[in-house]
mmCIF file of C-alpha atoms in Angstrom:
data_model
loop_
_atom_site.group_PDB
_atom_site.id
_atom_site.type_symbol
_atom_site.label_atom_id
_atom_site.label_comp_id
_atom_site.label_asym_id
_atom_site.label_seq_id
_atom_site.Cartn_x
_atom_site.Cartn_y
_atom_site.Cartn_z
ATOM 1 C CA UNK A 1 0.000 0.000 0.000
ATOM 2 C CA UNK A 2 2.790 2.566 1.065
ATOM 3 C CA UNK A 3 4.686 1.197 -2.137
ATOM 4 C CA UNK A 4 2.258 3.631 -4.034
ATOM 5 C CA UNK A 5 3.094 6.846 -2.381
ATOM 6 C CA UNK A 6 6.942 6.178 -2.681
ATOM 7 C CA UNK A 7 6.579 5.172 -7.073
ATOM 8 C CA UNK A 8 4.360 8.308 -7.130
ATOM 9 C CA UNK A 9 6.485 10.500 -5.026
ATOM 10 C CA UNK A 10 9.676 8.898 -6.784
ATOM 11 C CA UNK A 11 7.865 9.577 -10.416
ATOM 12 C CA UNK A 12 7.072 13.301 -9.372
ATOM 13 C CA UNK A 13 10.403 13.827 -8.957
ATOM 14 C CA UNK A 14 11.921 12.662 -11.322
ATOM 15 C CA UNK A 15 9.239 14.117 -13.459
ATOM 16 C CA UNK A 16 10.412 17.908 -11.816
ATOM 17 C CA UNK A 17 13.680 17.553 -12.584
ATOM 18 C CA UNK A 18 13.282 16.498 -16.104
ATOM 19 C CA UNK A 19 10.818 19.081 -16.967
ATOM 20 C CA UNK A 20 8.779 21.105 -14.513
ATOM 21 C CA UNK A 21 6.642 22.698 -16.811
ATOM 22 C CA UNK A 22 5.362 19.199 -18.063
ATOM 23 C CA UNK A 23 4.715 18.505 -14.657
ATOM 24 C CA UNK A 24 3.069 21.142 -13.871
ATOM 25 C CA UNK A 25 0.549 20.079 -16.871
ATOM 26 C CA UNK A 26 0.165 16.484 -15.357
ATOM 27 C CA UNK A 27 -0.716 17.730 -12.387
ATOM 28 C CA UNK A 28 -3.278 19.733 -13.460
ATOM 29 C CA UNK A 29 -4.266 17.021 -15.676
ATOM 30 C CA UNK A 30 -4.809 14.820 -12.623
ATOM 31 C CA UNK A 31 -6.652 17.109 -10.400
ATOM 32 C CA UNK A 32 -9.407 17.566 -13.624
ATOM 33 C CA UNK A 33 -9.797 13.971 -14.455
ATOM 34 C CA UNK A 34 -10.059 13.353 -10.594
ATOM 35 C CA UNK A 35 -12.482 16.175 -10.719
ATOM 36 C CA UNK A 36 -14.525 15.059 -13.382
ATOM 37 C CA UNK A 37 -15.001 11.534 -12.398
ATOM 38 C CA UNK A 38 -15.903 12.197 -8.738
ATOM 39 C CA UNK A 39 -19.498 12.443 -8.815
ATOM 40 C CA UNK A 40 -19.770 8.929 -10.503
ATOM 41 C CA UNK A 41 -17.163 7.413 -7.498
ATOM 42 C CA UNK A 42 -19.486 9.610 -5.045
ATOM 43 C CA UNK A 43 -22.276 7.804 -6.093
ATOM 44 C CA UNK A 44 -20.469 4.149 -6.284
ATOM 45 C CA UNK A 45 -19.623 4.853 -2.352
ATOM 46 C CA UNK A 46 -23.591 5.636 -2.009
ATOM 47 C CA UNK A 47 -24.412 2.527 -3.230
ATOM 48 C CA UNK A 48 -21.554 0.314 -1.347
ATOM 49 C CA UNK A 49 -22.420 1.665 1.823
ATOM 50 C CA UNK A 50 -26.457 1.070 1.337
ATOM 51 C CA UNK A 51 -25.401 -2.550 0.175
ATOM 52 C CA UNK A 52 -22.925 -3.841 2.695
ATOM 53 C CA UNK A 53 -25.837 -2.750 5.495
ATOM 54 C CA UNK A 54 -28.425 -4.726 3.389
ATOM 55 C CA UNK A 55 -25.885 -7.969 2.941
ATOM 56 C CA UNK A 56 -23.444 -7.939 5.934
ATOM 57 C CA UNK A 57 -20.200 -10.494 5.905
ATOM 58 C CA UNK A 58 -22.315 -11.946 8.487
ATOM 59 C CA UNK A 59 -24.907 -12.747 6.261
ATOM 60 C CA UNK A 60 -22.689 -14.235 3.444
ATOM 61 C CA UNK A 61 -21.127 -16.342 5.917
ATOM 62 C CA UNK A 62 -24.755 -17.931 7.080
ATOM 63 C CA UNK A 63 -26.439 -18.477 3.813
ATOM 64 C CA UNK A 64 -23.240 -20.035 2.129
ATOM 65 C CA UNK A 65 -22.183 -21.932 5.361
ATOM 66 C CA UNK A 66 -25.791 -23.798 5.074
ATOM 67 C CA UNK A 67 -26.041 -24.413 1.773
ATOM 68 C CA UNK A 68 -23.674 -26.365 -0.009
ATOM 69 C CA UNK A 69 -25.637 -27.358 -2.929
ATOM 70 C CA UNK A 70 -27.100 -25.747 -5.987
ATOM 71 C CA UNK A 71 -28.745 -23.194 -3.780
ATOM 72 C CA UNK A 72 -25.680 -22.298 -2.156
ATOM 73 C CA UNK A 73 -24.021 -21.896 -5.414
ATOM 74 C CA UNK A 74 -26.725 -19.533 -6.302
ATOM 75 C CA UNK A 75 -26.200 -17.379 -3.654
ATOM 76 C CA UNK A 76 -22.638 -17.466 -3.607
ATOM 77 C CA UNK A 77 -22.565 -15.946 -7.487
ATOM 78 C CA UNK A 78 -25.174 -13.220 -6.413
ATOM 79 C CA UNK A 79 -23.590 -12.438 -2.946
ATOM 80 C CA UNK A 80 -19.858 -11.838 -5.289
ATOM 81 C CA UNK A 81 -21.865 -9.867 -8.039
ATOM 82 C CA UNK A 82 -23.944 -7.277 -5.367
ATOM 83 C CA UNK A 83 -21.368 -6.490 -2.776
ATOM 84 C CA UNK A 84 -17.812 -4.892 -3.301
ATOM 85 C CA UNK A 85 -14.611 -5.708 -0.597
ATOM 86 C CA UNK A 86 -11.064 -5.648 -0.145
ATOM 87 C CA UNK A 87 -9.193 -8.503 -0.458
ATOM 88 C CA UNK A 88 -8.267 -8.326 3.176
ATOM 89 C CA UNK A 89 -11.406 -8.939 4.190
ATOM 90 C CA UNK A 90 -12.529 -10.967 1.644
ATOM 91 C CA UNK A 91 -10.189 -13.989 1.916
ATOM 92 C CA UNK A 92 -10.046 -14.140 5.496
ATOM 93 C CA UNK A 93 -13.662 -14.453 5.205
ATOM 94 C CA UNK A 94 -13.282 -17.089 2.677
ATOM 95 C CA UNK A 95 -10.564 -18.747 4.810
ATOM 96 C CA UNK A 96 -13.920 -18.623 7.653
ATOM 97 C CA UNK A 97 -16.343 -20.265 5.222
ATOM 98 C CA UNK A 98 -13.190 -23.457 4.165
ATOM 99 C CA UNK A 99 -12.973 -24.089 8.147
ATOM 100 C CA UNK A 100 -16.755 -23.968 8.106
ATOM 101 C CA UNK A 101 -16.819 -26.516 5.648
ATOM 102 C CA UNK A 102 -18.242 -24.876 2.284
ATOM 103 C CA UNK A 103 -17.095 -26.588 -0.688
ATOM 104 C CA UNK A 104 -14.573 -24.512 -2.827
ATOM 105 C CA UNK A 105 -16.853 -24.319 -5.671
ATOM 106 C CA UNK A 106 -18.699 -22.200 -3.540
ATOM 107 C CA UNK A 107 -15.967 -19.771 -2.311
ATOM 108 C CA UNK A 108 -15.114 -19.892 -6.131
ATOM 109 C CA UNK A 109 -18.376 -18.638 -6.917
ATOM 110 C CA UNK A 110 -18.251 -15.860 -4.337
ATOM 111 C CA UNK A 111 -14.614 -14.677 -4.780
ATOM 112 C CA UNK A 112 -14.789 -14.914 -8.649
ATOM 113 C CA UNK A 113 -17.963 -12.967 -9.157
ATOM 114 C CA UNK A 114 -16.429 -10.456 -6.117
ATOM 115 C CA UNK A 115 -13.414 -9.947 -8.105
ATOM 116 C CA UNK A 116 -14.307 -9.626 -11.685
ATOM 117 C CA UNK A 117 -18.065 -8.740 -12.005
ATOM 118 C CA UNK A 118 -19.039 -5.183 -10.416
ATOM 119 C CA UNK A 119 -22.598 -4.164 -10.050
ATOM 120 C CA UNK A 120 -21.780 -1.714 -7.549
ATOM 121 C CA UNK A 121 -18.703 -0.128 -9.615
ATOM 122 C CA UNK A 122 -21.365 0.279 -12.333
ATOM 123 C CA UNK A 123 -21.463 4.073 -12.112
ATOM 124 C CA UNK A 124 -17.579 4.336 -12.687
ATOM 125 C CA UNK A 125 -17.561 2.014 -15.111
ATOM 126 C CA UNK A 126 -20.326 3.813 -17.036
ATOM 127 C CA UNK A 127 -18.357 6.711 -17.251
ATOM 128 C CA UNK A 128 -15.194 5.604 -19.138
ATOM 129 C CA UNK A 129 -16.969 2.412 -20.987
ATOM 130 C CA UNK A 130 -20.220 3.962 -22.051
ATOM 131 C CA UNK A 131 -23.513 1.496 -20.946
ATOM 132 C CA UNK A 132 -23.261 -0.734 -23.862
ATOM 133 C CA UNK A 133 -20.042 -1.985 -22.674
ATOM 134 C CA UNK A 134 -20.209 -2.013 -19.714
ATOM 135 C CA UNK A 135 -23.201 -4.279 -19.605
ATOM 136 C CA UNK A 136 -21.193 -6.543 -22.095
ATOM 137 C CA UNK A 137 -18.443 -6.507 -19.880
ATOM 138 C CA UNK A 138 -20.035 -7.472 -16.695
ATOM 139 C CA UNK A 139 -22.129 -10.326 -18.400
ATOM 140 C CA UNK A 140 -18.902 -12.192 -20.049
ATOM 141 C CA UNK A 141 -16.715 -11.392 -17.001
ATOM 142 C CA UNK A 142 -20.065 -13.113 -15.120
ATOM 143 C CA UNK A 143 -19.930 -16.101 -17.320
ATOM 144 C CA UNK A 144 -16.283 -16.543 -17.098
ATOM 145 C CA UNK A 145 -16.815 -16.680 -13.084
ATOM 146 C CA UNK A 146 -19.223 -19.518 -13.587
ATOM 147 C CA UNK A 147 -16.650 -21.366 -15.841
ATOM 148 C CA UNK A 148 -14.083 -20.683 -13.305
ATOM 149 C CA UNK A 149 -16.232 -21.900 -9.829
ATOM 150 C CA UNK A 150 -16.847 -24.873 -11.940
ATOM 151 C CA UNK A 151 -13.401 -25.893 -13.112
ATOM 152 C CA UNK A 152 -12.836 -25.808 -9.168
ATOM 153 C CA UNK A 153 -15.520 -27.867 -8.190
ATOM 154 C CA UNK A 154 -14.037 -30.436 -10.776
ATOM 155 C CA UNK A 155 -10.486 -29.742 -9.557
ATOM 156 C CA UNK A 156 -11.636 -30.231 -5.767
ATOM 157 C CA UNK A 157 -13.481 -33.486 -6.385
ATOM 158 C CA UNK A 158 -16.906 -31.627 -5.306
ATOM 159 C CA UNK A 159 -18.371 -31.969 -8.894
ATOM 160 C CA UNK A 160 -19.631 -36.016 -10.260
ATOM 161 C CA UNK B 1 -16.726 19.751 -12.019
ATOM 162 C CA UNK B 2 -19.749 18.601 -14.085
ATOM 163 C CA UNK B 3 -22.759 18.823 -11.112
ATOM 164 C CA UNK B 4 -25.888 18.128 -12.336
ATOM 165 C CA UNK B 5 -29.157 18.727 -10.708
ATOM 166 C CA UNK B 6 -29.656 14.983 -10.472
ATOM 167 C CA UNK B 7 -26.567 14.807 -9.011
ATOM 168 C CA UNK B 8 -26.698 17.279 -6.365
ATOM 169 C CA UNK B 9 -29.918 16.242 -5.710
ATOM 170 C CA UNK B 10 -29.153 12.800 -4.590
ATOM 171 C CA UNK B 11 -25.634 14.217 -2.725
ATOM 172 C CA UNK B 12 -28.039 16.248 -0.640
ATOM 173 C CA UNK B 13 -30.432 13.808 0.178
ATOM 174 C CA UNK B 14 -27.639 11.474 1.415
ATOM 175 C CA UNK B 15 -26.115 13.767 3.347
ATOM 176 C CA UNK B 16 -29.350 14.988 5.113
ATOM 177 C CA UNK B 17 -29.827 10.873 5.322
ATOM 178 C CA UNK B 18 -26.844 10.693 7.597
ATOM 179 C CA UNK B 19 -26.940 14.068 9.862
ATOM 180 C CA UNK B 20 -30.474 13.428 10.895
ATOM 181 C CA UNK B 21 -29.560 9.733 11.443
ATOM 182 C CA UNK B 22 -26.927 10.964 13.306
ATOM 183 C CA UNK B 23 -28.814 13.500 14.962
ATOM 184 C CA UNK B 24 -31.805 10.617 16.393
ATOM 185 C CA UNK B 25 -29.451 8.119 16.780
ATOM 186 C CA UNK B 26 -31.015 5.826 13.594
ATOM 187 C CA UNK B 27 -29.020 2.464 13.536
ATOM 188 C CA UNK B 28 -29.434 1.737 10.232
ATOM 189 C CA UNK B 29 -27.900 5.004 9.328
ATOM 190 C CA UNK B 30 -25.337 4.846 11.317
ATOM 191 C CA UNK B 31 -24.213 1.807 9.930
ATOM 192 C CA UNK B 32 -24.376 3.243 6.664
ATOM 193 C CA UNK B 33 -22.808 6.147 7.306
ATOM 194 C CA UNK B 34 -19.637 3.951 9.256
ATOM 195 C CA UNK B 35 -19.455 1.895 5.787
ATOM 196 C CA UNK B 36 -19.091 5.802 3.935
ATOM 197 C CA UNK B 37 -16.689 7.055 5.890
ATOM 198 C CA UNK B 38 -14.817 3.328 5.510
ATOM 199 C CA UNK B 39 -14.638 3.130 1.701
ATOM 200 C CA UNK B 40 -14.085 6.538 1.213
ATOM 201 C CA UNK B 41 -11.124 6.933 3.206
ATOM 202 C CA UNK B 42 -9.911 3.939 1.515
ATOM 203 C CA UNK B 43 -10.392 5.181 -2.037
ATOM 204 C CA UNK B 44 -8.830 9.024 -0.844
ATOM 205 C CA UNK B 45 -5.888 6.498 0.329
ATOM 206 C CA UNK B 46 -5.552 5.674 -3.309
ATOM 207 C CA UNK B 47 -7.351 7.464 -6.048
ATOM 208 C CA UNK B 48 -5.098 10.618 -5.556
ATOM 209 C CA UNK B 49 -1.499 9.159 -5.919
ATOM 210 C CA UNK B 50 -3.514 6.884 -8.931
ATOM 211 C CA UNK B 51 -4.314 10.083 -10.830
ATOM 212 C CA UNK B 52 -1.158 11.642 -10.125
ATOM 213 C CA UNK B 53 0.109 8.841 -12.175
ATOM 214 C CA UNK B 54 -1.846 8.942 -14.614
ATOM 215 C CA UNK B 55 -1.274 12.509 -15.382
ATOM 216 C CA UNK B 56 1.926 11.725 -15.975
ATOM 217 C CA UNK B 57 1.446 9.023 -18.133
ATOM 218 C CA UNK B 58 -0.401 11.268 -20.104
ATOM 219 C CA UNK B 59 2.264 14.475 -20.972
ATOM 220 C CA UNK B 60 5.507 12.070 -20.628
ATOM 221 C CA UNK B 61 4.405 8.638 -22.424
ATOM 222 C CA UNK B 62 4.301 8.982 -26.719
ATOM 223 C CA UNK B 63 1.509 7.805 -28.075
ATOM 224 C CA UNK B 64 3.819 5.939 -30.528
ATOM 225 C CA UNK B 65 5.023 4.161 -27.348
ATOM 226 C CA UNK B 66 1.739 2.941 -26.301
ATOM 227 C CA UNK B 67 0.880 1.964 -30.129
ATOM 228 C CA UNK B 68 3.975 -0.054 -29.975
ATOM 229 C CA UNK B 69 3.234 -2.248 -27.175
ATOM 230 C CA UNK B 70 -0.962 -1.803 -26.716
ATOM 231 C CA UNK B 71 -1.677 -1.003 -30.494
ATOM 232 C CA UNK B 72 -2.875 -2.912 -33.489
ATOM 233 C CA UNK B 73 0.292 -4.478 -34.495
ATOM 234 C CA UNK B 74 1.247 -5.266 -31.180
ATOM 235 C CA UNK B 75 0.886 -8.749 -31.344
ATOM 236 C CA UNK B 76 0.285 -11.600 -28.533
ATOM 237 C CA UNK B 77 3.200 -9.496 -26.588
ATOM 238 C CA UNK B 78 0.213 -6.479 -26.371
ATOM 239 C CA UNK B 79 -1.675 -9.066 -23.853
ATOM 240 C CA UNK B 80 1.724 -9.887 -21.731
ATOM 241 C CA UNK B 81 2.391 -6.544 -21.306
ATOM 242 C CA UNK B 82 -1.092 -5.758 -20.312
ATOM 243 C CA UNK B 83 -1.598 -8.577 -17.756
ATOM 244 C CA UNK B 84 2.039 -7.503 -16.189
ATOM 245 C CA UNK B 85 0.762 -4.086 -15.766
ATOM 246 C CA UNK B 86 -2.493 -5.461 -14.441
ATOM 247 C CA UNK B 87 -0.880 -7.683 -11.903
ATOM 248 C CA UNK B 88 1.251 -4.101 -10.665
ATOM 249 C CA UNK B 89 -2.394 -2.599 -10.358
ATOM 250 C CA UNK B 90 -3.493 -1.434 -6.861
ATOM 251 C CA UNK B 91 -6.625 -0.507 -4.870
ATOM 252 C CA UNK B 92 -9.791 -2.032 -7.295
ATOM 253 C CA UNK B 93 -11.160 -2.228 -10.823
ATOM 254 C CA UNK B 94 -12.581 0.828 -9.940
ATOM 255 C CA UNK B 95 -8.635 2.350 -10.483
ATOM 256 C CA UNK B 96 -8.098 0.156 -13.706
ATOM 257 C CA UNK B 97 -10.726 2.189 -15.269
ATOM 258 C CA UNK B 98 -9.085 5.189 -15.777
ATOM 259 C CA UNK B 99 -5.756 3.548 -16.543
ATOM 260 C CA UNK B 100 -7.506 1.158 -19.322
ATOM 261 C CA UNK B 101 -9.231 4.655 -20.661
ATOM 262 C CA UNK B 102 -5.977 6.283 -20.821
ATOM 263 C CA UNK B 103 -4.321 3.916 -22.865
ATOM 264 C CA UNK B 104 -7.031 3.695 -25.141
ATOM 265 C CA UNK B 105 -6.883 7.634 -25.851
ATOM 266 C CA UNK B 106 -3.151 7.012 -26.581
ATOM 267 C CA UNK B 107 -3.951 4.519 -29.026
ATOM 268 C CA UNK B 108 -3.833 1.060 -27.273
ATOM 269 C CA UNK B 109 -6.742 -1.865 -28.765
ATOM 270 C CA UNK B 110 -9.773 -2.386 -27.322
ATOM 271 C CA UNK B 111 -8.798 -5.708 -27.063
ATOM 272 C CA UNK B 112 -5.895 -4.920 -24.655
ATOM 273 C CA UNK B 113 -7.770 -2.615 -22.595
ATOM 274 C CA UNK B 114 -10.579 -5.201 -22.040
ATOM 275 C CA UNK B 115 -7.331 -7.975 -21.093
ATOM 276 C CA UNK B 116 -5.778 -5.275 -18.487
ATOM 277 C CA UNK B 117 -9.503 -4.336 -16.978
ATOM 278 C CA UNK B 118 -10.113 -8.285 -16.590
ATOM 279 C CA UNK B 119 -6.693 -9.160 -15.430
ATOM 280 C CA UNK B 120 -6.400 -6.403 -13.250
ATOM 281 C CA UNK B 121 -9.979 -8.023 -11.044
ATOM 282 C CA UNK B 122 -7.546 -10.988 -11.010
ATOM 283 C CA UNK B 123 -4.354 -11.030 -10.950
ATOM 284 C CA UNK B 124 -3.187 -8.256 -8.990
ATOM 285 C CA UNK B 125 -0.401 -9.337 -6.914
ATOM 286 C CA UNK B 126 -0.851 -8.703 -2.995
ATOM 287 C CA UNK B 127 -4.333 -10.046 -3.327
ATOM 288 C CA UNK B 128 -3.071 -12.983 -5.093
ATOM 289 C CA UNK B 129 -0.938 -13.340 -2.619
ATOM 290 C CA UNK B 130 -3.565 -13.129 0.254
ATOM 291 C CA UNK B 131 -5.877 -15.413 -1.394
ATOM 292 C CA UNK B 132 -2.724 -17.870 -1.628
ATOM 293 C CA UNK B 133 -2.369 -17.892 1.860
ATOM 294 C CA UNK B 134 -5.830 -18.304 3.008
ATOM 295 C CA UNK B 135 -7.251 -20.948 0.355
ATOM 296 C CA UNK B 136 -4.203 -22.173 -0.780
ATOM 297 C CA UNK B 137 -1.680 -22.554 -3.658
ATOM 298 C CA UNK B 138 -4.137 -25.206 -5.713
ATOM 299 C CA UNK B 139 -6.849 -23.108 -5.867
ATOM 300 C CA UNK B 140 -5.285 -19.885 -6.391
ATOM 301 C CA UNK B 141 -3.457 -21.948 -9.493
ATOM 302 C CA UNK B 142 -6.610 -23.405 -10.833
ATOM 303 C CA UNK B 143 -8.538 -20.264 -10.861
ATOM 304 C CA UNK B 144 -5.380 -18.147 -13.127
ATOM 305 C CA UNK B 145 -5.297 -20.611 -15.248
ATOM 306 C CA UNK B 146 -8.545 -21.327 -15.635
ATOM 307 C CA UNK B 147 -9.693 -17.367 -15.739
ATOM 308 C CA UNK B 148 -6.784 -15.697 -17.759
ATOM 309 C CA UNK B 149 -7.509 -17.526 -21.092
ATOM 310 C CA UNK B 150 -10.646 -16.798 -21.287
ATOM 311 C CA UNK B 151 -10.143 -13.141 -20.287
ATOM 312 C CA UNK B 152 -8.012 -12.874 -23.531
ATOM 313 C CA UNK B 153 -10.570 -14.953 -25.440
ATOM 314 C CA UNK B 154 -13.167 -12.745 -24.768
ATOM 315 C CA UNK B 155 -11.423 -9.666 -24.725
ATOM 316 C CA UNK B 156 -10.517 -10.759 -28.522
ATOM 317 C CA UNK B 157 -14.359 -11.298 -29.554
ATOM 318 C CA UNK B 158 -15.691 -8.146 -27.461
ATOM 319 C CA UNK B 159 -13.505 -6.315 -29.826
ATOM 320 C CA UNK B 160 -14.853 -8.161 -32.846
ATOM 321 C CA UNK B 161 -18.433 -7.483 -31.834
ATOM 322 C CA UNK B 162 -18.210 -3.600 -30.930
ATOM 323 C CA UNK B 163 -16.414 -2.932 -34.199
ATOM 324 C CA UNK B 164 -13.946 -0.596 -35.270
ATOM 325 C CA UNK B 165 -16.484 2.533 -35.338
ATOM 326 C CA UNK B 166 -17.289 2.053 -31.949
ATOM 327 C CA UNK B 167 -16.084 5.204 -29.398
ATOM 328 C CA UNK B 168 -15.094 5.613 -25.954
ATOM 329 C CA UNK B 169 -16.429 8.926 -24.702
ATOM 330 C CA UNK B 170 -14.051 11.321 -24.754
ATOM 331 C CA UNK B 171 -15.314 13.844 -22.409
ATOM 332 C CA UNK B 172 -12.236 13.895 -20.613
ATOM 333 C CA UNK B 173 -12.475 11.774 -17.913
#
């Protein structure tokens, strides 16, 4: 995390003594793309906080700890899709739900769909994709999860 | 900054959400308001520095550059290079954005831009790394393996099917 500051301080540097005029420009650069964009990630942080109330870590842990079957598979790709978290919460919790006994397919499902397929980034997204593509992109990167939580059922022996 | 009324409207109504909450002590408000101020300090951890480099990217990278390695001619080297820089990506998808729109104004494929978006949900490296550690070296293999193919695959056909007069806005962002 800290390794950001130091490549962007080290850049901005570098950047300064190469040419502090150009600098000058990317900085300004940066503050109106920042600018510009903020309303959509405004809105995105709306919508996260409103969901992870509705759908709490403690909730994801319940319905997928009951439900290893089809159901629970089910929930696990619509519990990834609707809610947005770090990875440091996210595989701890999925480290929870293995000790719990939840198949992997299942924590594939969840982790998958958490990682690649963003409901919640959607106004970003919108932004610099336009909707068509957007759309597009969520629905392959949504089918490519279920390909995925499959191939690890298989792998794991939980599949047949 | 681009405010429309919609906008402020629903800005205003949130915030007026949480004071009164506040104010009467609503739970459910609360809470929301604790998961705000959580993601947002997490995203004003990262978003400036990430625009900050970006802006540079922009005045000291040549579009011929980017052409070179992202561009039309850039071969099956294009999606390396794009799932290296992916795996370097910090924070979310919600950072790739911008990156993947940037190199598309400096002339990098669709096709790339879709690879670095998807690699970047998945192959970032201290998450990897995390996930690794928690659920273990098998799974963690299964799942690149399994997921990066098909992230080229389909970046490769979602560029057939938009078609070459297809636009990103380019309203600056």
């Amino acid at each position: 995390m800290y390794l950001i500051y130091i490549i962007t301080a080290l850049s901005l540097l570098i950047s300064i003594i190469f040419d502090f005029n150009k600098t000058k420009q990317a900085i300004q650069i940066a503050f109106k793309k920042l600018l510009n964009i903020l309303p959509a990630f405004l809105k995105m942080l709306i919508l996260v906080s409103f969901i992870l109330y509705l759908v709490p870590d403690q909730m994801v842990v319940k319905y997928l700890g009951q439900n290893s079957d089809l159901y629970g598979l089910f929930a696990s790709l619509s519990f990834g899709s609707i809610t947005m978290m770090p990875g440091f919460i996210a595989f701890p919790l999925a480290g929870i739900l293995v000790d719990k006994g939840v198949s992997y397919m299942n924590i594939a499902g969840f982790s998958t769909t958490l990682m690649m397929v963003g409901i919640l980034t959607y106004p970003v997204e919108k932004k610099y994709l336009g909707r068509r593509l957007t759309i597009l992109r969520n629905l392959i990167s949504l089918a490519i999860a279920i390909i995925v939580t499959f191939v690890i059922g298989l792998s794991f022996g939980e599949v047949f | 900054m681009k405010f429309k009324i919609q906008n402020i409207l629903i800005f205003s109504l949130f915030t007026s959400f949480l004071l009164i909450s506040t104010f009467i002590g609503y739970n459910p408000g609360l809470a929301i308001r604790d998961n705000f101020i959580q993601f947002a300090v997490s995203m004003v951890k990262i978003l400036p520095a990430a625009f900050i480099l970006i802006g540079l990217f922009e005045v000291w990278i040549k579009r011929e550059t980017v052409e070179k390695h992202f561009g039309e001619d850039s071969g099956i080297k294009g999606f390396i290079w794009a799932m290296i820089l992916a795996s370097t990506t910090v924070g979310g998808t919600y950072v790739a954005f911008p990156i993947a729109y940037s190199l598309y104004h400096k002339g990098a494929r669709y096709s790339i831009i879709f690879t670095y978006i998807g690699a970047a949900a998945l192959v970032r490296i201290p998450m990897t790394l995390f996930e690794v550690s928690f659920l273990g070296i098998k799974f963690t293999l299964i799942r690149l393996f399994t997921s990066l193919p098909l992230i080229i695959i389909s970046s490769i056909w979602l560029d057939k099917l938009i078609g070459s007069d297809y636009e990103l806005n380019s309203d600056d962002f």
